[in-house]
mmCIF file of C-alpha atoms in Angstrom:
data_model
loop_
_atom_site.group_PDB
_atom_site.id
_atom_site.type_symbol
_atom_site.label_atom_id
_atom_site.label_comp_id
_atom_site.label_asym_id
_atom_site.label_seq_id
_atom_site.Cartn_x
_atom_site.Cartn_y
_atom_site.Cartn_z
ATOM 1 C CA UNK A 281 89.285 116.139 70.582
ATOM 2 C CA UNK A 282 85.799 116.342 72.052
ATOM 3 C CA UNK A 283 85.874 114.973 75.637
ATOM 4 C CA UNK A 284 84.162 111.631 76.195
ATOM 5 C CA UNK A 285 82.627 110.739 79.543
ATOM 6 C CA UNK A 286 83.326 107.444 81.289
ATOM 7 C CA UNK A 287 83.649 105.776 84.667
ATOM 8 C CA UNK A 288 86.644 103.622 85.530
ATOM 9 C CA UNK A 289 87.109 100.444 87.581
ATOM 10 C CA UNK A 290 90.638 99.315 88.468
ATOM 11 C CA UNK A 291 91.667 95.878 89.639
ATOM 12 C CA UNK A 292 94.026 95.430 92.555
ATOM 13 C CA UNK A 293 97.476 94.047 91.925
ATOM 14 C CA UNK A 294 100.045 95.469 94.329
ATOM 15 C CA UNK A 295 103.198 96.603 92.557
ATOM 16 C CA UNK A 296 101.586 95.839 89.176
ATOM 17 C CA UNK A 297 99.567 99.057 89.494
ATOM 18 C CA UNK A 298 101.758 100.870 86.977
ATOM 19 C CA UNK A 299 100.164 98.691 84.271
ATOM 20 C CA UNK A 300 96.854 100.361 85.122
ATOM 21 C CA UNK A 301 98.482 103.725 84.444
ATOM 22 C CA UNK A 302 99.571 102.575 80.986
ATOM 23 C CA UNK A 303 96.011 101.651 80.030
ATOM 24 C CA UNK A 304 94.626 104.886 81.510
ATOM 25 C CA UNK A 305 97.084 106.911 79.447
ATOM 26 C CA UNK A 306 95.632 105.581 76.188
ATOM 27 C CA UNK A 307 92.035 106.179 77.298
ATOM 28 C CA UNK A 308 93.004 109.732 78.212
ATOM 29 C CA UNK A 309 94.712 110.267 74.855
ATOM 30 C CA UNK A 310 91.515 109.141 73.151
ATOM 31 C CA UNK A 311 89.635 111.916 74.929
ATOM 32 C CA UNK A 312 88.027 110.075 77.840
ATOM 33 C CA UNK A 313 87.549 111.921 81.129
ATOM 34 C CA UNK A 314 86.591 110.005 84.239
ATOM 35 C CA UNK A 315 83.688 111.076 86.411
ATOM 36 C CA UNK A 316 84.021 108.285 88.977
ATOM 37 C CA UNK A 317 86.664 105.705 89.765
ATOM 38 C CA UNK A 318 86.368 102.483 91.743
ATOM 39 C CA UNK A 319 89.306 100.349 92.763
ATOM 40 C CA UNK A 320 90.741 97.741 95.077
ATOM 41 C CA UNK A 321 94.188 97.726 96.700
ATOM 42 C CA UNK A 322 96.635 99.073 94.070
ATOM 43 C CA UNK A 323 93.565 100.003 92.041
ATOM 44 C CA UNK A 324 92.420 102.183 94.930
ATOM 45 C CA UNK A 325 95.827 103.893 95.075
ATOM 46 C CA UNK A 326 95.824 104.706 91.351
ATOM 47 C CA UNK A 327 92.097 105.450 91.473
ATOM 48 C CA UNK A 328 92.503 108.003 94.258
ATOM 49 C CA UNK A 329 95.126 109.831 92.220
ATOM 50 C CA UNK A 330 92.917 109.822 89.118
ATOM 51 C CA UNK A 331 89.968 111.102 91.159
ATOM 52 C CA UNK A 332 92.194 113.834 92.619
ATOM 53 C CA UNK A 333 92.922 115.112 89.124
ATOM 54 C CA UNK A 334 96.295 113.649 88.169
ATOM 55 C CA UNK A 335 96.875 113.261 84.442
ATOM 56 C CA UNK A 336 98.245 109.996 83.076
ATOM 57 C CA UNK A 337 101.605 111.665 82.418
ATOM 58 C CA UNK A 338 101.792 112.795 86.042
ATOM 59 C CA UNK A 339 100.735 109.318 87.201
ATOM 60 C CA UNK A 340 103.462 107.670 85.128
ATOM 61 C CA UNK A 341 106.080 109.966 86.625
ATOM 62 C CA UNK A 342 104.817 109.349 90.160
ATOM 63 C CA UNK A 343 104.563 105.580 89.883
ATOM 64 C CA UNK A 344 107.912 105.238 88.123
ATOM 65 C CA UNK A 345 109.606 107.190 90.925
ATOM 66 C CA UNK A 346 108.158 105.092 93.766
ATOM 67 C CA UNK A 347 110.667 103.068 95.759
ATOM 68 C CA UNK A 348 108.516 99.994 96.324
ATOM 69 C CA UNK A 349 110.953 98.567 98.877
ATOM 70 C CA UNK A 350 109.825 101.320 101.266
ATOM 71 C CA UNK A 351 106.365 99.768 101.320
ATOM 72 C CA UNK A 352 107.929 97.080 103.495
ATOM 73 C CA UNK A 353 107.878 99.355 106.513
ATOM 74 C CA UNK A 354 108.191 97.183 109.554
ATOM 75 C CA UNK A 355 108.379 98.385 113.155
ATOM 76 C CA UNK A 356 110.991 97.644 115.826
ATOM 77 C CA UNK A 357 110.023 93.969 115.963
ATOM 78 C CA UNK A 358 110.812 93.493 112.287
ATOM 79 C CA UNK A 359 114.461 94.390 112.834
ATOM 80 C CA UNK A 360 114.857 90.983 114.497
ATOM 81 C CA UNK A 361 114.633 89.035 111.230
ATOM 82 C CA UNK A 362 112.278 86.110 110.782
ATOM 83 C CA UNK A 363 111.619 85.911 114.521
ATOM 84 C CA UNK A 364 110.612 89.575 114.636
ATOM 85 C CA UNK A 365 108.308 89.176 111.637
ATOM 86 C CA UNK A 366 106.693 86.192 113.315
ATOM 87 C CA UNK A 367 106.080 88.315 116.407
ATOM 88 C CA UNK A 368 104.566 91.070 114.232
ATOM 89 C CA UNK A 369 102.178 88.521 112.768
ATOM 90 C CA UNK A 370 101.299 87.206 116.209
ATOM 91 C CA UNK A 371 100.772 90.529 117.988
ATOM 92 C CA UNK A 372 99.938 92.956 115.163
ATOM 93 C CA UNK A 373 98.393 90.594 112.576
ATOM 94 C CA UNK A 374 100.690 91.884 109.840
ATOM 95 C CA UNK A 375 104.389 92.140 109.047
ATOM 96 C CA UNK A 376 104.331 95.692 107.672
ATOM 97 C CA UNK A 377 102.838 98.919 109.003
ATOM 98 C CA UNK A 378 101.575 100.595 105.830
ATOM 99 C CA UNK A 379 102.558 104.008 107.189
ATOM 100 C CA UNK A 380 104.890 104.796 104.298
ATOM 101 C CA UNK A 381 102.007 104.347 101.861
ATOM 102 C CA UNK A 382 99.857 106.724 103.919
ATOM 103 C CA UNK A 383 102.559 109.384 104.039
ATOM 104 C CA UNK A 384 103.449 109.092 100.357
ATOM 105 C CA UNK A 385 99.881 108.994 99.074
ATOM 106 C CA UNK A 386 98.769 111.722 101.477
ATOM 107 C CA UNK A 387 101.432 114.036 100.078
ATOM 108 C CA UNK A 388 100.353 113.374 96.481
ATOM 109 C CA UNK A 389 96.668 113.947 97.264
ATOM 110 C CA UNK A 390 97.318 117.142 99.197
ATOM 111 C CA UNK A 391 99.269 118.471 96.223
ATOM 112 C CA UNK A 392 95.954 118.399 94.333
ATOM 113 C CA UNK A 393 93.965 119.856 97.235
ATOM 114 C CA UNK A 394 92.469 116.523 98.345
ATOM 115 C CA UNK A 395 92.381 115.514 102.000
ATOM 116 C CA UNK A 396 88.957 114.186 103.012
ATOM 117 C CA UNK A 397 86.177 112.684 100.935
ATOM 118 C CA UNK A 398 84.436 116.067 101.054
ATOM 119 C CA UNK A 399 87.056 117.129 98.497
ATOM 120 C CA UNK A 400 85.905 114.335 96.170
ATOM 121 C CA UNK A 401 82.162 114.902 96.497
ATOM 122 C CA UNK A 402 80.483 115.574 93.164
ATOM 123 C CA UNK A 403 76.716 116.079 93.320
ATOM 124 C CA UNK A 404 75.028 115.044 90.083
ATOM 125 C CA UNK A 405 71.277 115.626 89.835
ATOM 126 C CA UNK A 406 70.999 113.171 86.930
ATOM 127 C CA UNK A 407 72.778 110.323 88.716
ATOM 128 C CA UNK A 408 70.888 107.269 89.935
ATOM 129 C CA UNK A 409 73.221 107.174 92.928
ATOM 130 C CA UNK A 410 71.731 108.548 96.162
ATOM 131 C CA UNK A 411 73.344 111.788 97.403
ATOM 132 C CA UNK A 412 75.270 109.903 100.091
ATOM 133 C CA UNK A 413 77.103 107.934 97.380
ATOM 134 C CA UNK A 414 77.971 110.757 95.001
ATOM 135 C CA UNK A 415 81.756 110.803 95.208
ATOM 136 C CA UNK A 416 84.451 110.635 92.555
ATOM 137 C CA UNK A 417 86.103 107.689 94.294
ATOM 138 C CA UNK A 418 84.919 104.375 95.743
ATOM 139 C CA UNK A 419 87.388 101.873 97.217
ATOM 140 C CA UNK A 420 86.812 98.279 98.271
ATOM 141 C CA UNK A 421 87.753 96.763 101.594
ATOM 142 C CA UNK A 422 86.785 93.470 103.210
ATOM 143 C CA UNK A 423 85.276 93.502 106.697
ATOM 144 C CA UNK A 424 86.424 90.073 107.850
ATOM 145 C CA UNK A 425 84.709 90.469 111.235
ATOM 146 C CA UNK A 426 81.282 90.712 109.609
ATOM 147 C CA UNK A 427 82.203 88.772 106.472
ATOM 148 C CA UNK A 428 81.205 91.413 103.939
ATOM 149 C CA UNK A 429 82.547 93.728 101.267
ATOM 150 C CA UNK A 430 82.554 97.413 102.170
ATOM 151 C CA UNK A 431 82.530 100.195 99.599
ATOM 152 C CA UNK A 432 84.103 103.313 101.053
ATOM 153 C CA UNK A 433 83.011 106.057 101.528
ATOM 154 C CA UNK A 434 79.551 104.641 100.774
ATOM 155 C CA UNK A 435 79.506 102.313 103.796
ATOM 156 C CA UNK A 436 81.164 104.520 106.394
ATOM 157 C CA UNK A 437 77.802 104.998 108.114
ATOM 158 C CA UNK A 438 78.027 101.310 109.161
ATOM 159 C CA UNK A 439 80.862 102.409 111.461
ATOM 160 C CA UNK A 440 79.330 105.675 112.605
ATOM 161 C CA UNK A 441 81.903 107.584 110.528
ATOM 162 C CA UNK A 442 81.011 110.780 108.679
ATOM 163 C CA UNK A 443 82.137 110.105 105.118
ATOM 164 C CA UNK A 444 82.860 113.725 104.216
ATOM 165 C CA UNK A 445 85.178 114.088 107.202
ATOM 166 C CA UNK A 446 87.164 110.877 106.642
ATOM 167 C CA UNK A 447 90.624 111.092 105.095
ATOM 168 C CA UNK A 448 90.807 109.528 101.630
ATOM 169 C CA UNK A 449 94.163 107.978 102.430
ATOM 170 C CA UNK A 450 92.641 106.054 105.373
ATOM 171 C CA UNK A 451 90.146 104.332 103.069
ATOM 172 C CA UNK A 452 92.924 103.447 100.624
ATOM 173 C CA UNK A 453 95.065 102.102 103.487
ATOM 174 C CA UNK A 454 92.221 99.752 104.454
ATOM 175 C CA UNK A 455 91.770 98.632 100.849
ATOM 176 C CA UNK A 456 95.432 97.656 100.412
ATOM 177 C CA UNK A 457 95.782 95.706 103.684
ATOM 178 C CA UNK A 458 96.997 92.451 102.129
ATOM 179 C CA UNK A 459 96.388 89.818 104.831
ATOM 180 C CA UNK A 460 99.510 88.882 106.813
ATOM 181 C CA UNK A 461 101.629 91.415 104.907
ATOM 182 C CA UNK A 462 99.992 94.582 106.249
ATOM 183 C CA UNK A 463 98.355 95.145 109.589
ATOM 184 C CA UNK A 464 94.558 95.307 109.258
ATOM 185 C CA UNK A 465 92.682 98.544 109.891
ATOM 186 C CA UNK A 466 90.551 98.247 113.022
ATOM 187 C CA UNK A 467 87.330 100.185 113.583
ATOM 188 C CA UNK A 468 84.102 99.731 115.539
ATOM 189 C CA UNK A 469 80.693 99.471 113.917
ATOM 190 C CA UNK A 470 77.609 101.288 115.189
ATOM 191 C CA UNK A 471 76.825 98.356 117.498
ATOM 192 C CA UNK A 472 80.226 98.711 119.166
ATOM 193 C CA UNK A 473 81.668 95.549 117.618
ATOM 194 C CA UNK A 474 85.363 95.521 116.714
ATOM 195 C CA UNK A 475 85.732 95.186 112.947
ATOM 196 C CA UNK A 476 88.911 94.353 111.043
ATOM 197 C CA UNK A 477 89.246 95.728 107.528
ATOM 198 C CA UNK A 478 91.641 94.078 105.065
ATOM 199 C CA UNK A 479 92.329 94.050 101.340
ATOM 200 C CA UNK A 480 89.092 94.391 99.379
ATOM 201 C CA UNK A 481 90.480 91.862 96.920
ATOM 202 C CA UNK A 482 89.571 89.060 99.311
ATOM 203 C CA UNK A 483 85.968 89.544 98.196
ATOM 204 C CA UNK A 484 86.183 91.575 94.994
ATOM 205 C CA UNK A 485 89.479 92.444 93.369
ATOM 206 C CA UNK A 486 87.727 93.684 90.240
ATOM 207 C CA UNK A 487 84.452 95.397 91.230
ATOM 208 C CA UNK A 488 83.441 96.142 87.652
ATOM 209 C CA UNK A 489 79.741 96.415 88.504
ATOM 210 C CA UNK A 490 80.175 99.207 91.092
ATOM 211 C CA UNK A 491 78.507 101.882 88.982
ATOM 212 C CA UNK A 492 75.987 99.706 87.139
ATOM 213 C CA UNK A 493 72.485 101.115 87.103
ATOM 214 C CA UNK A 494 69.757 99.424 89.090
ATOM 215 C CA UNK A 495 66.857 101.680 88.102
ATOM 216 C CA UNK A 496 66.361 100.363 84.533
ATOM 217 C CA UNK A 497 67.117 103.785 83.066
ATOM 218 C CA UNK A 498 69.505 104.156 80.111
ATOM 219 C CA UNK A 499 73.126 104.892 81.078
ATOM 220 C CA UNK A 500 74.799 108.095 80.000
ATOM 221 C CA UNK A 501 78.327 106.757 79.420
ATOM 222 C CA UNK A 502 80.398 103.562 79.680
ATOM 223 C CA UNK A 503 82.336 102.065 82.539
ATOM 224 C CA UNK A 504 85.738 100.753 81.493
ATOM 225 C CA UNK A 505 87.344 98.042 83.589
ATOM 226 C CA UNK A 506 91.098 97.476 83.622
ATOM 227 C CA UNK A 507 92.028 93.972 84.716
ATOM 228 C CA UNK A 508 95.529 92.726 85.401
ATOM 229 C CA UNK A 509 95.434 89.461 83.466
ATOM 230 C CA UNK A 510 96.324 88.806 79.862
ATOM 231 C CA UNK A 511 92.947 87.641 78.588
ATOM 232 C CA UNK A 512 89.431 86.773 79.661
ATOM 233 C CA UNK A 513 90.204 83.105 80.350
ATOM 234 C CA UNK A 514 93.378 83.812 82.324
ATOM 235 C CA UNK A 515 91.782 83.922 85.738
ATOM 236 C CA UNK A 516 93.151 80.790 87.395
ATOM 237 C CA UNK A 517 96.865 81.206 88.226
ATOM 238 C CA UNK A 518 99.018 78.273 89.286
ATOM 239 C CA UNK A 519 101.038 78.826 92.454
ATOM 240 C CA UNK A 520 104.250 77.170 93.548
ATOM 241 C CA UNK A 521 103.827 76.278 97.221
ATOM 242 C CA UNK A 522 106.864 75.148 99.185
ATOM 243 C CA UNK A 523 106.815 76.978 102.533
ATOM 244 C CA UNK A 524 104.585 79.040 104.830
ATOM 245 C CA UNK A 525 105.138 82.323 102.954
ATOM 246 C CA UNK A 526 104.443 80.847 99.525
ATOM 247 C CA UNK A 527 101.395 79.050 100.944
ATOM 248 C CA UNK A 528 100.086 82.371 102.274
ATOM 249 C CA UNK A 529 100.608 84.033 98.893
ATOM 250 C CA UNK A 530 98.857 81.163 97.144
ATOM 251 C CA UNK A 531 95.868 81.303 99.492
ATOM 252 C CA UNK A 532 95.507 85.058 99.030
ATOM 253 C CA UNK A 533 95.805 84.743 95.267
ATOM 254 C CA UNK A 534 93.163 82.026 95.150
ATOM 255 C CA UNK A 535 90.762 83.955 97.388
ATOM 256 C CA UNK A 536 91.100 87.213 95.500
ATOM 257 C CA UNK A 537 90.318 85.610 92.159
ATOM 258 C CA UNK A 538 87.372 83.411 93.038
ATOM 259 C CA UNK A 539 84.493 85.893 93.372
ATOM 260 C CA UNK A 540 85.457 87.909 90.310
ATOM 261 C CA UNK A 541 85.748 84.765 88.208
ATOM 262 C CA UNK A 542 82.016 84.269 88.744
ATOM 263 C CA UNK A 543 81.114 87.351 86.718
ATOM 264 C CA UNK A 544 84.139 87.908 84.439
ATOM 265 C CA UNK A 545 82.810 85.178 82.139
ATOM 266 C CA UNK A 546 79.869 87.442 81.277
ATOM 267 C CA UNK A 547 80.353 88.637 77.647
ATOM 268 C CA UNK A 548 79.023 92.086 78.615
ATOM 269 C CA UNK A 549 81.779 92.384 81.247
ATOM 270 C CA UNK A 550 84.476 91.155 78.887
ATOM 271 C CA UNK A 551 83.315 93.644 76.239
ATOM 272 C CA UNK A 552 84.035 96.611 78.540
ATOM 273 C CA UNK A 553 87.219 95.283 80.145
ATOM 274 C CA UNK A 554 90.823 95.907 79.160
ATOM 275 C CA UNK A 555 92.909 92.826 79.977
ATOM 276 C CA UNK A 556 96.561 93.646 80.640
ATOM 277 C CA UNK A 557 99.349 91.068 80.496
ATOM 278 C CA UNK A 558 101.336 91.499 83.717
ATOM 279 C CA UNK A 559 103.642 88.589 82.935
ATOM 280 C CA UNK A 560 104.625 86.637 86.051
ATOM 281 C CA UNK A 561 104.923 89.646 88.334
ATOM 282 C CA UNK A 562 103.347 89.089 91.743
ATOM 283 C CA UNK A 563 101.497 91.740 93.757
ATOM 284 C CA UNK A 564 104.123 91.632 96.532
ATOM 285 C CA UNK A 565 107.250 91.752 94.338
ATOM 286 C CA UNK A 566 108.484 94.889 96.082
ATOM 287 C CA UNK A 567 111.935 94.591 94.485
ATOM 288 C CA UNK A 568 110.519 95.270 91.028
ATOM 289 C CA UNK A 569 113.236 96.741 88.804
ATOM 290 C CA UNK A 570 112.824 99.787 86.572
ATOM 291 C CA UNK A 571 112.860 97.795 83.327
ATOM 292 C CA UNK A 572 110.023 95.537 84.510
ATOM 293 C CA UNK A 573 108.013 98.550 85.668
ATOM 294 C CA UNK A 574 108.341 100.109 82.220
ATOM 295 C CA UNK A 575 107.352 96.830 80.563
ATOM 296 C CA UNK A 576 104.224 96.654 82.711
ATOM 297 C CA UNK A 577 103.361 100.238 81.772
ATOM 298 C CA UNK A 578 103.828 99.508 78.066
ATOM 299 C CA UNK A 579 101.746 96.329 78.354
ATOM 300 C CA UNK A 580 98.950 98.473 79.782
ATOM 301 C CA UNK A 581 99.175 100.844 76.835
ATOM 302 C CA UNK A 582 99.253 98.004 74.302
ATOM 303 C CA UNK A 583 96.222 96.345 75.894
ATOM 304 C CA UNK A 584 94.186 99.559 75.785
ATOM 305 C CA UNK A 585 95.064 100.155 72.127
ATOM 306 C CA UNK A 586 93.998 96.616 71.237
ATOM 307 C CA UNK A 587 90.768 97.044 73.174
ATOM 308 C CA UNK A 588 89.816 100.321 71.515
ATOM 309 C CA UNK A 589 91.000 99.600 67.988
ATOM 310 C CA UNK A 590 90.291 95.837 67.920
ATOM 311 C CA UNK A 591 91.896 95.262 64.493
ATOM 312 C CA UNK A 592 91.825 92.119 62.333
ATOM 313 C CA UNK A 593 89.119 93.693 60.204
ATOM 314 C CA UNK A 594 86.863 94.311 63.205
ATOM 315 C CA UNK A 595 85.420 97.788 63.911
ATOM 316 C CA UNK A 596 86.824 99.817 66.830
ATOM 317 C CA UNK A 597 85.100 99.785 70.213
ATOM 318 C CA UNK A 598 81.899 101.801 70.105
ATOM 319 C CA UNK A 599 79.681 102.760 73.057
ATOM 320 C CA UNK A 600 76.452 102.927 71.061
ATOM 321 C CA UNK A 601 77.057 99.450 69.660
ATOM 322 C CA UNK A 602 77.926 98.108 73.096
ATOM 323 C CA UNK A 603 74.745 99.610 74.502
ATOM 324 C CA UNK A 604 72.584 98.193 71.715
ATOM 325 C CA UNK A 605 74.038 94.714 72.255
ATOM 326 C CA UNK A 606 74.300 94.475 76.030
ATOM 327 C CA UNK A 607 71.821 96.983 77.425
ATOM 328 C CA UNK A 608 72.365 98.984 80.533
ATOM 329 C CA UNK A 609 75.473 99.098 82.548
ATOM 330 C CA UNK A 610 76.541 102.151 84.323
ATOM 331 C CA UNK A 611 74.470 104.633 86.278
#
């Protein structure tokens, strides 16, 4: 099959990330190859692996083998039960360290020859992106000190960091810093101010417009978004709140969905987005069993097939038709 070019944007969703892999597998089978990937939280984890060159089959094997319980990697304080976790929140601003994720992901990236963002630089003379933003991967993190979304490695210069020299896994670690669950990543900006970086989903869990052109030139290929909700109108999720932990989860869930809800209603966004039913699985369900993981993966595949083939007498998804109807997304 003749390769088809595309960019990819992956929503965050914690342990639900294997559903993203299911959808990617169908796109890959249909001949799509991904030039650039953007993602938040779990989307940044999967996105970094895609950008590093992992096939969907390799991704499925990796994600299915992950012991998600190890992502709850507390320090010495956390061995003292609820009291220790409370102390971790008080003194470290997060219950878990996030070091297991860094070790695991670092190993997978190194296996493909990827360490720093220099390994993911891809200069494209026809791209509308400036040279400083020409990377295969962009991940979202929220700078809660300055109240803004940061796109890494694009915004590393705000912190006096050389993008090419920065480890990819460090950007992903910042992107998946779910507030209160994981300790925030702390850096200084160029003015010397302490900045705390947390989960990019606080401001944009589904950054589908990352690669959209701004120069009014025609795009060369589509951007596909993969969103972890069953359908376009399934953005608001009810939360059962009965204690401090469930209240925290509910607040995070509400925050992460609000900004994206503002643009997901756009028909042009819906027409390039694969909506995956992730059932009632929560981002922090670290005890996810194997059967549920496989169901999430299959739901991702089913959603991608429906998106591409449409059915019910409707023609399959077509880039030229999308472009004629909606104009110019990606750059």
